[in-house]
Amino acid sequence: MKITVASGKIEKQKTGGLVLPIFEDEKLSPALERVDRALGGTIQRLLKRGDFVARIGSVSMLHPDGKIAAERLLLAGLGPRKEFTLNRLRHMAGTAAAHLRAAGAQDIVLFHDGLDLDGVEAGQALAEGSALGLYRFLKYKSKGNNNHAKEVKQITLLTEVAASVRALQKGVRTGEIIAAASCSVRDMVNHPSADMTPTVMASRARELAKKHRMKVQVLERAQIRKLGMGALLGVASGSAQPPKFIILEYRRGGKKPFVVLVGKTITFDSGGISLKPPENMDRMKDDMAGGAAVLGALQAAAELKLPLNIVGLLPATENMPGGSALKPGDILTTLSGQTIEIINTDAEGRLILSDALTYACRYKPAVIVDIATLTGACGVALGNEAIGMLGNDDTYKQMLREAGERTGERVWELPLWKEYCDYIKSDIADMKNASGRAGGVITAACLLSKFVQKYPWVHLDIAAVALTDKDRPYTPRGATGIGVRLLTQFLREYAKKRS
Ligand code: BES
Ligand code: MN
Ligand code: ZN
């Protein structure tokens, strides 16, 4: 699909679907009034009778029957002006585009004027919203059942103000890059674990590196052992799939210190010997969503040519209950030398991350951000609406909070007080990998905190938001691709501050 910008009159647009965004509490803009006159006053009549209320996400389809050039006209609500945000603009665009595709439109024109936003921001949000809203995962649907029919081929943002075109174009280019990265993460996460093994993740990383001239290194089991990553090795010991430790380096930042992104990459989490119950176990193919998000963020950073040095680290393995699997009561020696007593083999994410975080410190990074589907407890605390955030550095936490508000991938902080760290004291090792239910998000982060030395670090728990079981604005059911837009926005802001 291509997204472009054009200037011209609304009435003249020959298109399968023309989208006219409307605020809930306002009169029609002069441009829309003109279109309404051409249609004989239909829009005003719909609004007056209350047949269409311009709430956010609501749409109404009209057939202009030759009165204007468009084949279909879609009124798309934006809600009240005073509640308007970029996220609502994405919401409107995603809903409208999906609606028009369902109706059979293969090219769509989105009218821009009257939003009263910065053109670059509006262009980006419209591009992101429509591209993300149109996402589908059809790889495993057989041909000939109509699922493959009628993709939208072309989206055009329309303005009647020629001077707006450049800014919109700039935004569109950014939005396209970021949406494509999010969609490729959704694809990875939606794949069955049998087809998204650590080996496949490693080849995805290699492809990314090749395309963008990044340095890539994939450590195999023998090297992982030799380095002393006892935690990653321990988790991998129950699986027939070989583990990989994937290292990507993106260098476009001269002598700037590295930003290290660490992504939990458990390609399937059965729980191991502490086996999970069968209900919803299929969802545990999403346990590599953190690692996928790191690949997505690196892809976006490279395509946006951000002037930064970034490292991506993906400890990748399955968590399986094989005959040589890790057992409760076992003790692992991590890369840092610290030992961990295994209470529950299902608390495996923090184990592989402990080795990855220790490795991250080798770069003497400016900041480490890890992203992980780490705890079911995160959903208990925050529901399915927020990423859990904990860390040791207020500046970077604040930057991520702001990036979350901007992108709609919102984060909410939980406390990392040292009192909680007592919960994971072990009688016979340096710490244990699980304690009771209480404060489950926090105790997991406490364990991670023991592996970041003195470096600024922020942990993002995406366990409750990597998959959605209901359609959301511009996010259809399935993998959300969450983290890509958040991390990319964070990196863009970071690049601005450090230039
Ligand atoms: N991958 C899971 C966390 C998870 C749960 C992700 C639900 C997505 C949806 C993680 O490895 C896990 O199993 N965590 C345990 C930790 C517990 C044993 C201390 C959990 O949350 O139950
Ligand atoms: Mn687990
Ligand atoms: Zn897990």
mmCIF file of C-alpha atoms and ligand atoms in Angstrom, residues 264 266 269-272 274 276 284 287 319 344-350 373-374, ligand 2:
data_model
loop_
_atom_site.group_PDB
_atom_site.id
_atom_site.type_symbol
_atom_site.label_atom_id
_atom_site.label_comp_id
_atom_site.label_asym_id
_atom_site.label_seq_id
_atom_site.Cartn_x
_atom_site.Cartn_y
_atom_site.Cartn_z
ATOM 1 C CA LYS A 264 12.556 -10.791 26.045
ATOM 2 C CA ILE A 266 10.785 -16.529 24.617
ATOM 3 C CA ASP A 269 6.435 -20.233 27.126
ATOM 4 C CA SER A 270 4.912 -23.504 28.292
ATOM 5 C CA GLY A 271 5.996 -22.668 31.828
ATOM 6 C CA GLY A 272 8.585 -25.466 31.759
ATOM 7 C CA SER A 274 6.117 -25.585 36.403
ATOM 8 C CA LYS A 276 1.081 -23.608 32.741
ATOM 9 C CA MET A 284 2.255 -17.889 24.939
ATOM 10 C CA ASP A 287 6.284 -14.246 24.692
ATOM 11 C CA ASN A 319 10.691 -22.459 27.769
ATOM 12 C CA ASN A 344 9.109 -21.587 39.572
ATOM 13 C CA THR A 345 10.402 -22.423 36.092
ATOM 14 C CA ASP A 346 7.589 -20.293 34.664
ATOM 15 C CA ALA A 347 9.371 -17.167 35.911
ATOM 16 C CA GLU A 348 11.835 -17.602 33.050
ATOM 17 C CA GLY A 349 11.748 -14.153 31.491
ATOM 18 C CA ARG A 350 13.640 -12.500 34.328
ATOM 19 C CA THR A 373 6.009 -9.869 28.378
ATOM 20 C CA LEU A 374 7.159 -10.504 31.911
HETATM 21 MN MN MN B 2 6.684 -17.959 32.104
#
